[in-house]
XYZ file of C-alpha atoms in Angstrom:
643
model
C 229.496 24.711 -35.140
C 228.379 22.256 -38.121
C 227.642 19.072 -36.853
C 226.996 16.049 -39.225
C 225.332 14.142 -36.481
C 222.235 16.535 -36.377
C 221.795 16.958 -40.254
C 219.054 14.388 -41.345
C 216.416 14.397 -38.141
C 216.441 18.064 -37.261
C 216.412 19.198 -40.638
C 213.237 17.147 -41.238
C 211.581 17.710 -37.910
C 212.433 21.521 -38.086
C 210.962 22.319 -41.726
C 207.834 20.576 -41.148
C 207.501 22.629 -37.822
C 208.189 25.553 -39.593
C 205.758 24.710 -42.205
C 203.101 24.180 -39.715
C 204.160 27.673 -38.047
C 203.378 29.680 -41.656
C 200.379 27.963 -41.770
C 198.902 29.826 -38.898
C 198.464 32.679 -40.982
C 195.948 32.719 -44.182
C 196.173 33.991 -47.183
C 193.094 35.981 -46.208
C 194.605 37.388 -43.123
C 197.687 38.665 -44.992
C 195.432 40.090 -47.828
C 193.367 42.308 -45.598
C 196.400 42.874 -42.921
C 194.440 41.371 -39.994
C 196.681 41.361 -36.917
C 198.503 37.993 -36.029
C 195.838 36.277 -33.788
C 197.021 34.569 -30.349
C 196.905 31.130 -32.107
C 200.252 32.292 -33.977
C 201.868 33.093 -30.947
C 200.932 29.897 -28.958
C 201.983 27.938 -32.205
C 205.139 29.679 -32.292
C 205.763 28.857 -28.928
C 204.905 24.979 -29.388
C 206.952 24.592 -32.562
C 210.196 25.935 -30.905
C 209.544 23.538 -28.200
C 209.539 20.729 -30.520
C 212.964 22.113 -32.020
C 214.435 22.110 -28.539
C 213.313 18.969 -27.580
C 214.390 17.258 -31.149
C 217.830 18.762 -30.952
C 218.100 17.973 -27.437
C 217.893 14.400 -28.274
C 220.030 13.947 -31.123
C 223.383 12.101 -30.352
C 225.814 14.744 -29.295
C 229.608 14.495 -30.782
C 232.229 12.088 -28.930
C 235.823 13.633 -28.083
C 237.150 12.141 -30.965
C 234.514 13.832 -33.351
C 235.248 17.265 -31.754
C 239.062 16.566 -32.469
C 237.842 15.984 -35.980
C 235.960 19.512 -36.138
C 239.166 21.662 -34.487
C 239.898 23.483 -37.163
C 237.031 26.592 -36.928
C 234.839 26.431 -39.968
C 232.248 28.905 -40.507
C 229.260 27.745 -42.252
C 227.194 30.812 -43.997
C 224.138 29.993 -45.359
C 222.550 32.535 -48.236
C 219.625 32.640 -50.567
C 221.282 33.417 -53.828
C 224.156 32.301 -55.326
C 226.599 35.117 -56.596
C 226.798 35.599 -59.991
C 230.502 36.577 -60.511
C 232.990 37.172 -57.971
C 234.853 39.917 -60.577
C 234.614 43.168 -58.354
C 233.966 45.046 -61.628
C 231.153 42.468 -63.019
C 228.488 42.175 -60.163
C 226.972 44.575 -57.838
C 224.692 41.997 -56.361
C 224.556 41.332 -52.523
C 225.939 37.795 -52.419
C 228.919 38.760 -54.625
C 229.617 41.300 -52.194
C 229.465 39.129 -49.180
C 232.127 36.567 -50.528
C 234.112 39.333 -52.032
C 234.830 40.758 -48.482
C 236.277 37.726 -47.993
C 238.558 37.543 -50.907
C 239.447 41.112 -51.184
C 240.514 43.906 -48.586
C 238.190 46.792 -47.554
C 239.904 49.715 -48.227
C 237.193 51.804 -47.095
C 234.310 50.712 -45.129
C 230.828 52.601 -44.695
C 229.875 52.076 -41.446
C 227.275 54.145 -38.993
C 226.876 56.861 -42.018
C 230.459 57.339 -42.079
C 233.478 56.496 -43.859
C 236.426 54.449 -42.201
C 239.846 53.628 -43.539
C 240.873 50.051 -43.450
C 243.499 48.843 -46.166
C 244.078 52.943 -46.667
C 246.235 54.389 -44.095
C 243.681 57.481 -43.449
C 240.602 58.990 -45.090
C 242.129 62.114 -46.888
C 240.647 65.251 -45.915
C 240.975 69.069 -46.648
C 241.578 69.511 -43.116
C 244.398 67.465 -42.897
C 246.301 68.604 -46.230
C 246.278 65.293 -48.095
C 243.332 66.514 -50.124
C 243.410 70.489 -51.881
C 241.543 72.578 -53.711
C 243.879 74.452 -56.375
C 243.113 76.749 -59.095
C 243.358 76.163 -62.795
C 243.236 77.583 -65.706
C 240.474 76.696 -68.761
C 240.246 77.042 -71.903
C 237.937 76.287 -74.957
C 237.813 72.724 -75.296
C 238.523 71.819 -71.663
C 236.429 69.222 -70.033
C 234.625 70.824 -66.863
C 231.939 70.358 -64.674
C 229.184 73.219 -65.463
C 227.472 75.586 -63.001
C 224.570 73.307 -63.443
C 226.337 69.876 -62.414
C 226.597 68.780 -65.706
C 229.841 67.460 -67.552
C 230.645 69.894 -70.645
C 233.264 70.478 -73.326
C 233.903 74.385 -72.638
C 232.745 76.423 -75.717
C 231.343 80.083 -75.351
C 227.802 80.783 -73.894
C 228.266 77.702 -71.478
C 227.536 79.069 -67.658
C 230.880 78.270 -65.548
C 231.862 78.780 -61.779
C 235.072 80.577 -61.453
C 237.321 80.162 -58.588
C 235.615 83.121 -56.841
C 232.304 81.708 -56.856
C 231.245 83.861 -59.739
C 228.652 82.216 -62.139
C 228.493 83.750 -65.682
C 228.473 82.433 -69.498
C 232.120 81.658 -70.936
C 233.389 84.297 -73.334
C 236.138 82.512 -74.872
C 238.642 83.808 -72.760
C 240.849 81.697 -70.180
C 238.932 81.683 -66.754
C 240.222 80.272 -63.408
C 238.362 77.557 -61.746
C 238.756 74.996 -58.575
C 240.101 71.746 -58.968
C 240.163 68.844 -56.150
C 243.377 66.695 -55.917
C 243.242 64.032 -53.377
C 246.286 62.082 -52.507
C 245.732 58.148 -50.770
C 248.318 55.957 -49.216
C 247.550 52.111 -49.219
C 248.803 49.838 -46.399
C 251.084 47.309 -47.177
C 250.074 43.841 -48.168
C 250.193 40.742 -50.610
C 247.907 38.817 -53.123
C 246.832 35.467 -51.881
C 249.669 34.272 -54.562
C 252.307 35.867 -52.299
C 252.832 38.931 -54.795
C 253.021 42.407 -53.353
C 249.996 44.870 -53.918
C 251.184 48.023 -55.473
C 249.469 51.260 -56.309
C 249.567 50.441 -59.742
C 247.109 47.559 -58.956
C 244.656 50.487 -58.337
C 245.705 52.655 -61.456
C 245.006 49.489 -63.428
C 241.475 48.974 -61.620
C 240.709 52.498 -62.665
C 241.338 51.708 -66.119
C 239.068 48.651 -66.302
C 236.529 50.828 -64.884
C 236.698 53.323 -67.363
C 236.725 51.069 -70.261
C 233.598 51.194 -72.052
C 233.528 47.310 -71.857
C 233.254 47.068 -68.286
C 229.723 47.433 -67.008
C 230.347 49.733 -64.017
C 229.159 53.659 -63.183
C 231.285 56.090 -65.240
C 230.275 58.959 -63.504
C 233.263 59.775 -61.140
C 235.704 57.887 -63.950
C 234.394 60.552 -66.294
C 234.922 63.253 -63.933
C 238.123 62.176 -63.272
C 241.169 64.383 -65.016
C 243.914 61.570 -64.019
C 244.623 58.725 -61.507
C 247.933 58.163 -61.274
C 250.569 56.208 -58.763
C 253.126 58.366 -57.072
C 254.677 55.961 -55.208
C 254.558 52.140 -54.778
C 251.934 52.578 -52.114
C 250.558 56.153 -52.984
C 247.939 57.250 -55.779
C 246.475 60.884 -56.775
C 243.208 61.674 -57.560
C 242.625 64.761 -60.155
C 238.908 65.663 -60.667
C 238.076 67.812 -63.478
C 237.729 71.485 -62.597
C 234.109 72.555 -61.138
C 233.599 69.106 -60.114
C 233.210 69.169 -56.304
C 232.909 65.631 -55.315
C 231.026 64.987 -51.894
C 232.922 62.087 -51.592
C 236.262 63.115 -52.826
C 237.993 60.738 -50.303
C 236.540 57.468 -51.506
C 238.078 58.025 -55.114
C 240.634 55.314 -54.577
C 239.560 51.842 -56.826
C 239.951 48.795 -55.137
C 243.548 47.183 -56.742
C 243.160 44.135 -58.671
C 246.231 42.054 -59.643
C 247.334 42.924 -62.798
C 250.124 40.692 -62.890
C 247.741 37.604 -62.955
C 244.764 39.129 -64.924
C 246.801 41.834 -67.252
C 246.613 39.508 -70.594
C 243.220 39.504 -70.202
C 240.807 42.556 -72.307
C 237.906 44.238 -69.676
C 235.429 41.926 -71.986
C 237.358 38.420 -71.165
C 237.618 39.645 -67.692
C 233.804 39.181 -67.316
C 233.759 35.596 -67.417
C 237.412 34.024 -67.187
C 237.694 31.761 -64.677
C 240.528 33.493 -63.209
C 238.667 36.467 -62.649
C 235.085 35.682 -61.864
C 235.261 32.405 -60.477
C 238.609 31.529 -58.622
C 239.780 35.210 -58.303
C 243.432 35.997 -56.478
C 242.699 38.511 -54.032
C 244.392 40.260 -50.849
C 242.003 39.766 -48.262
C 241.493 37.475 -45.216
C 240.631 34.363 -47.220
C 241.616 32.823 -50.659
C 238.749 30.637 -52.603
C 239.491 26.977 -52.767
C 236.521 25.868 -54.948
C 233.053 26.808 -56.107
C 230.569 23.812 -56.466
C 227.690 26.078 -58.529
C 224.358 25.366 -56.949
C 225.785 24.187 -53.747
C 228.642 26.270 -52.129
C 231.950 28.436 -52.209
C 234.468 27.382 -49.893
C 237.280 29.353 -48.679
C 240.555 29.051 -46.544
C 242.306 31.557 -44.449
C 245.026 33.712 -46.673
C 248.623 32.818 -45.227
C 249.708 36.297 -46.971
C 247.287 38.216 -45.054
C 248.829 41.247 -43.519
C 246.857 41.687 -40.320
C 248.549 39.934 -37.451
C 246.692 37.528 -35.870
C 243.492 37.400 -38.362
C 241.719 35.914 -39.628
C 240.465 34.220 -36.817
C 238.649 31.300 -38.685
C 240.539 28.487 -40.667
C 237.856 28.294 -43.239
C 234.478 29.577 -44.947
C 232.011 27.947 -46.545
C 229.142 29.961 -48.134
C 225.983 27.289 -48.800
C 223.122 28.246 -51.098
C 219.586 27.723 -49.922
C 217.138 29.471 -51.855
C 214.426 27.998 -49.389
C 214.148 29.954 -46.382
C 212.393 27.676 -44.197
C 215.013 25.028 -45.090
C 217.834 27.791 -44.141
C 216.375 28.626 -40.774
C 216.146 24.650 -40.011
C 219.679 24.388 -41.001
C 220.469 27.376 -38.616
C 218.706 25.553 -35.468
C 220.108 22.075 -36.592
C 223.575 23.674 -36.648
C 224.397 22.938 -40.355
C 224.236 26.593 -40.731
C 226.222 29.017 -38.350
C 224.973 32.678 -39.834
C 221.806 33.218 -42.154
C 222.290 36.549 -44.115
C 219.997 39.307 -44.758
C 219.082 38.000 -48.550
C 217.407 35.279 -46.783
C 215.540 36.910 -43.985
C 212.993 39.601 -43.473
C 211.140 40.945 -40.639
C 208.072 38.606 -41.593
C 210.149 36.132 -39.804
C 210.666 38.230 -36.571
C 208.350 36.081 -34.600
C 209.870 32.917 -34.886
C 213.384 34.382 -34.639
C 212.557 36.327 -31.038
C 211.085 33.041 -29.997
C 214.169 31.020 -30.897
C 216.488 33.734 -29.402
C 214.243 32.970 -25.656
C 215.059 29.472 -25.928
C 218.429 30.019 -26.448
C 218.843 28.584 -30.294
C 219.707 31.600 -32.479
C 220.760 35.346 -32.025
C 218.680 37.469 -34.184
C 219.995 40.914 -35.549
C 217.552 43.830 -36.304
C 218.786 46.967 -37.879
C 216.792 49.651 -39.077
C 218.842 49.994 -42.563
C 218.592 52.836 -45.452
C 215.502 52.036 -47.458
C 212.506 54.176 -45.992
C 208.805 53.403 -46.955
C 206.772 56.798 -47.905
C 203.557 57.806 -49.130
C 204.043 60.291 -51.657
C 201.261 63.230 -52.262
C 200.348 64.229 -55.963
C 200.953 68.131 -55.167
C 201.373 68.965 -59.147
C 200.604 66.103 -61.248
C 200.508 66.053 -65.089
C 198.171 67.972 -66.290
C 195.751 65.318 -67.832
C 195.595 63.758 -64.459
C 194.978 67.185 -62.618
C 191.822 67.895 -64.138
C 189.981 64.599 -62.995
C 190.066 65.614 -59.651
C 190.403 69.022 -57.181
C 193.622 70.271 -56.235
C 194.055 68.113 -52.777
C 197.552 68.683 -52.050
C 198.680 72.266 -52.906
C 197.560 73.741 -49.623
C 200.258 72.474 -46.885
C 197.995 72.457 -43.940
C 196.329 69.313 -45.806
C 199.678 67.361 -46.092
C 200.387 67.937 -42.572
C 196.912 67.066 -41.255
C 197.573 64.009 -43.107
C 200.842 63.511 -41.464
C 198.762 63.924 -37.852
C 196.163 61.450 -38.897
C 198.574 58.787 -39.640
C 199.618 56.516 -36.578
C 202.846 55.812 -37.873
C 204.109 54.526 -34.667
C 201.485 51.514 -35.092
C 203.268 50.645 -38.236
C 206.515 50.470 -36.692
C 205.157 48.262 -33.874
C 202.835 45.829 -35.375
C 204.680 45.540 -38.610
C 208.490 45.636 -37.773
C 207.847 44.969 -34.205
C 208.991 48.100 -32.470
C 212.688 47.527 -34.162
C 212.682 50.539 -36.664
C 211.743 54.323 -35.828
C 209.355 56.542 -37.573
C 210.997 59.283 -39.967
C 210.743 62.972 -39.911
C 212.874 63.572 -42.891
C 214.571 61.625 -45.586
C 217.451 60.716 -42.962
C 217.056 58.817 -39.674
C 217.529 60.527 -36.436
C 220.991 58.859 -35.927
C 222.656 60.491 -38.690
C 225.262 62.935 -38.016
C 223.890 65.564 -40.412
C 220.070 64.922 -38.913
C 219.108 68.689 -38.364
C 218.287 70.032 -35.155
C 214.710 72.191 -35.202
C 212.503 69.808 -37.023
C 209.085 69.998 -37.454
C 207.276 66.840 -36.441
C 203.852 65.635 -36.948
C 202.744 63.224 -33.868
C 199.828 60.993 -34.177
C 196.793 63.475 -33.316
C 193.758 63.072 -34.878
C 192.019 66.209 -33.112
C 194.626 68.699 -34.386
C 194.458 66.993 -37.909
C 190.881 67.477 -38.416
C 191.059 71.091 -37.290
C 193.829 71.548 -39.695
C 191.332 70.500 -42.676
C 188.406 72.469 -41.076
C 191.248 75.382 -41.519
C 191.754 74.179 -44.957
C 188.025 74.242 -46.224
C 187.819 70.655 -46.334
C 184.609 69.858 -44.641
C 181.874 67.415 -44.849
C 178.987 69.560 -46.294
C 176.258 66.334 -46.443
C 176.952 64.316 -43.105
C 178.156 61.066 -44.895
C 181.608 61.430 -42.578
C 183.493 62.109 -45.760
C 185.112 65.450 -46.476
C 184.489 67.325 -49.540
C 186.901 69.702 -51.219
C 186.577 73.517 -50.893
C 183.675 74.963 -53.081
C 183.301 71.551 -54.575
C 181.057 68.771 -53.951
C 183.308 66.056 -54.636
C 184.532 63.745 -51.796
C 187.651 63.921 -50.534
C 188.434 60.250 -51.609
C 191.962 59.806 -53.018
C 193.254 57.021 -54.541
C 196.405 55.347 -53.184
C 198.558 52.983 -55.515
C 201.489 50.650 -54.338
C 202.902 47.577 -55.377
C 200.874 43.908 -55.558
C 203.765 41.683 -54.093
C 204.653 43.315 -50.834
C 202.656 41.770 -48.197
C 204.259 44.444 -45.651
C 202.790 47.370 -47.959
C 199.628 45.800 -48.341
C 199.697 45.952 -44.293
C 200.863 49.438 -43.774
C 198.463 50.649 -46.562
C 195.369 49.156 -44.748
C 196.592 50.967 -41.442
C 196.701 54.202 -43.405
C 193.517 53.908 -44.901
C 192.091 53.041 -41.616
C 193.707 56.103 -40.310
C 192.469 58.600 -42.332
C 188.833 57.614 -42.235
C 188.950 58.733 -38.666
C 189.451 62.763 -40.485
C 186.782 62.179 -43.098
C 189.345 60.950 -46.105
C 188.342 57.941 -47.883
C 191.430 56.328 -49.236
C 190.485 54.068 -52.039
C 193.709 51.334 -52.568
C 194.987 50.200 -56.456
C 197.751 47.579 -56.471
C 200.116 47.439 -59.499
C 202.747 45.378 -60.665
C 206.228 46.804 -59.450
C 207.103 46.659 -63.491
C 204.071 48.454 -64.144
C 204.064 51.025 -61.293
C 207.775 51.965 -61.587
C 207.307 52.191 -65.227
C 208.995 55.495 -66.658
C 206.839 58.434 -67.738
C 204.270 59.675 -69.259
C 202.559 56.085 -69.308
C 204.080 55.092 -65.526
C 201.771 56.038 -63.116
C 204.011 57.078 -60.384
C 206.936 58.824 -62.823
C 204.248 59.859 -65.494
C 202.865 61.698 -62.144
C 199.257 60.390 -62.699
C 198.451 59.661 -59.047
C 196.778 60.923 -55.874
C 198.679 59.334 -53.414
C 201.495 56.674 -53.624
C 203.349 54.588 -51.340
C 207.022 52.728 -52.311
C 210.395 53.085 -51.111
C 213.695 55.031 -51.739
C 217.252 54.915 -50.228
C 218.914 57.540 -48.135
C 222.656 56.816 -46.821
C 225.645 58.476 -45.681
C 225.110 61.308 -48.381
C 221.912 62.845 -47.634
C 219.346 62.398 -50.758
C 218.158 65.984 -50.937
C 218.315 66.169 -54.575
C 214.883 63.567 -54.885
C 212.752 66.551 -54.133
C 214.584 69.545 -56.125
C 211.998 71.156 -58.813
C 214.444 70.442 -61.439
C 213.921 66.931 -60.511
C 210.162 66.732 -61.552
C 209.934 64.145 -64.421
C 208.158 65.782 -67.299
C 208.556 65.844 -71.264
C 212.108 68.946 -70.669
C 213.902 65.911 -68.896
C 212.535 62.878 -70.613
C 210.612 61.749 -67.529
C 213.808 60.931 -65.709
C 213.381 63.273 -62.575
C 212.660 61.516 -59.160
C 210.691 64.231 -57.844
C 207.565 62.210 -58.778
C 204.948 64.161 -56.156
C 205.914 67.685 -58.534
C 206.880 69.304 -55.039
C 208.858 72.976 -55.956
C 210.125 75.446 -53.347
C 212.743 77.780 -53.680
C 213.912 77.881 -50.411
C 214.458 73.846 -50.315
C 216.289 74.129 -53.633
C 218.677 76.701 -52.562
C 219.596 74.789 -49.577
C 220.108 71.562 -51.432
C 221.667 73.028 -54.148
C 224.041 74.421 -51.527
C 224.639 71.195 -50.136
C 225.163 69.365 -53.089
C 227.605 71.879 -54.575
C 229.689 72.059 -51.397
C 232.622 69.970 -49.999
C 232.246 67.646 -46.835
C 233.447 69.197 -43.408
C 232.700 72.726 -44.527
C 229.903 75.091 -42.945
C 227.985 75.325 -46.382
C 227.814 71.845 -46.537
C 226.216 71.260 -42.792
C 224.062 74.280 -43.080
C 222.612 73.532 -46.780
C 221.612 69.721 -45.522
C 220.395 70.852 -42.271
C 217.961 74.117 -43.598
C 216.960 71.631 -46.829
C 215.914 68.994 -43.843
C 213.818 71.867 -42.022
C 212.129 72.725 -45.455
C 211.342 69.357 -46.163
C 209.950 68.445 -42.594
C 207.383 71.396 -42.460
C 206.400 71.267 -46.389
C 206.256 67.517 -46.351
C 206.542 67.099 -50.123
C 205.950 62.999 -49.281
C 205.273 61.757 -45.686
C 208.093 59.905 -44.632
C 206.814 56.726 -42.886
C 209.977 54.279 -41.478
C 213.098 52.545 -42.074
C 212.863 49.025 -43.337
C 214.791 46.600 -41.447
C 217.986 44.316 -42.430
C 217.352 41.148 -40.824
C 220.156 38.134 -40.104
C 220.573 35.433 -37.614
C 223.291 33.453 -36.137
C 224.190 30.773 -33.783
C 224.968 31.829 -30.386
C 228.581 30.671 -30.402
C 229.264 32.850 -33.474
C 231.487 35.936 -32.375
C 232.093 39.577 -33.455
C 229.197 39.215 -36.077
C 226.473 42.223 -36.325
C 224.539 44.221 -39.070
C 225.238 47.778 -40.143
C 222.612 50.661 -41.400
C 225.065 51.730 -44.083
C 227.745 48.679 -44.985
C 225.599 46.607 -47.594
C 226.809 43.335 -46.345
C 226.894 42.031 -42.765
C 230.119 40.175 -43.488
C 232.439 43.327 -43.986
C 234.252 42.239 -41.177
C 234.527 38.924 -42.008
C 238.433 38.787 -40.982
C 237.376 39.125 -37.099
C 234.519 37.094 -37.294
C 235.249 33.746 -34.868
C 233.538 30.832 -33.281
C 233.630 29.909 -29.777
C 236.171 27.052 -29.153
């Protein structure tokens, strides 16, 4: 817990020690991805010993001082300050963290699944609070067409009827399926004592649907109606043909219409009552926001869960400098350091601090995964500049066998993540059985390359493409600003030399690498190999590799399948999953088969999941980091401090 007696001396000593520690790795070592030398390990231990001694020698609190700090106040330190606390005005991680304290979580997304918190339950087709009904559709109605696009019905548009048959609309009435979902809220009150009602959720939906609100309109546009059916119940009805795979999340977070109802959607974006000091229904109520310094909240006396929250107050403290933040964690000025402040680069120091009982680090493989993409079908102008290296799947498989991905996990992420074999992690409930895996095996890799006709004809150690004298020297492009990527691509380059492939490395600023096609190298499909990251999540992102997602002129270079991978079996399986409702056999089997095709065909080489890293003082209870819940403060109502 925060102890003002330890502030100045401990912070100054620890900052100095951390600066000395970071000096143990030179810029040249980082640039060449040289493994950390023994001197850094020794320096870490020495620095930690200094820190322990410095803190131990500081004056401890007297009994009277302990009485003064008896109310439980948690200090959470984060590198970023929220830009707004209006739920429809900001999506930053910093804002989400604070909003967890102010507004109730209606649905959480822990461990690749969904859980009800502010709702009585998650609706489901099996329980009957979600149903699929048959409705008549006529010309001029809004529906989702067979291709998944939202359309106004007119003759010639391909529609899927309630029997699952797809045909052009002729002008005659057609029957289509429509999802209907009922939600029931738990009774609760706003922090000013006013009851929260279902109409507050409908009010929130109307705000999201308003063009002035900067939120995605995807679900709102595919909503036929959203209404209050009782004081605590709402009903969502989708447009015909919209098989929303997350239909059970289509409950809009209630917002205080009684407090904000006189403000327009535009005014709510900047009004103090909504963006700075909002009334909420969560475990805490905001007391003050001092810009650039902190936000302080106190427990909400009207919070509906008995005995919660466990804390009397919370301070969110903004510390942009990571070294300063860690020093304040060690000195007791911070109780928690959030994931926006820490990364895997800080692992050695955090682990050393843990071994000395100073901190508890939290390492969690998240949802962002690194991968190397093959330029299987590049843009035609680029295709003529090199041999067709990757069309033969054996080459892609050989590169997978030749890459020591476990070394990347062990050296870069300190063994805290896992090697990926598909686009979801092994702990995902939809992870497929029977996936093809490609373990590190240089002998097998070289045999596959020989079989594919890539051989070293001139004895220089580098293979040539079949029927060509062109050496197998692809260029891998990646971002310049990321030290972790710089290290992993160096490992990749070293690995592939053992298989006669001489990878050249080219670095781009992120804005240039990710620029849209046709000019951007990545999404303009003008690359040999590329290394970057995608996000996975509760819903497996099979759509990334659909042939319809190949960026080209036809889709205005908006697709995500930059490798140019096209496989009919994969498309069929993924589209089956995307067109089915969760919980059905078609949904499960479609996702499983798509993964099996992916793992065999390797449109990209999945590497590993990035880590979420946070840290807390040993006296912090019930804190943790989850892979799929964005903020680690989702359970702020039950986080506690030892007396």
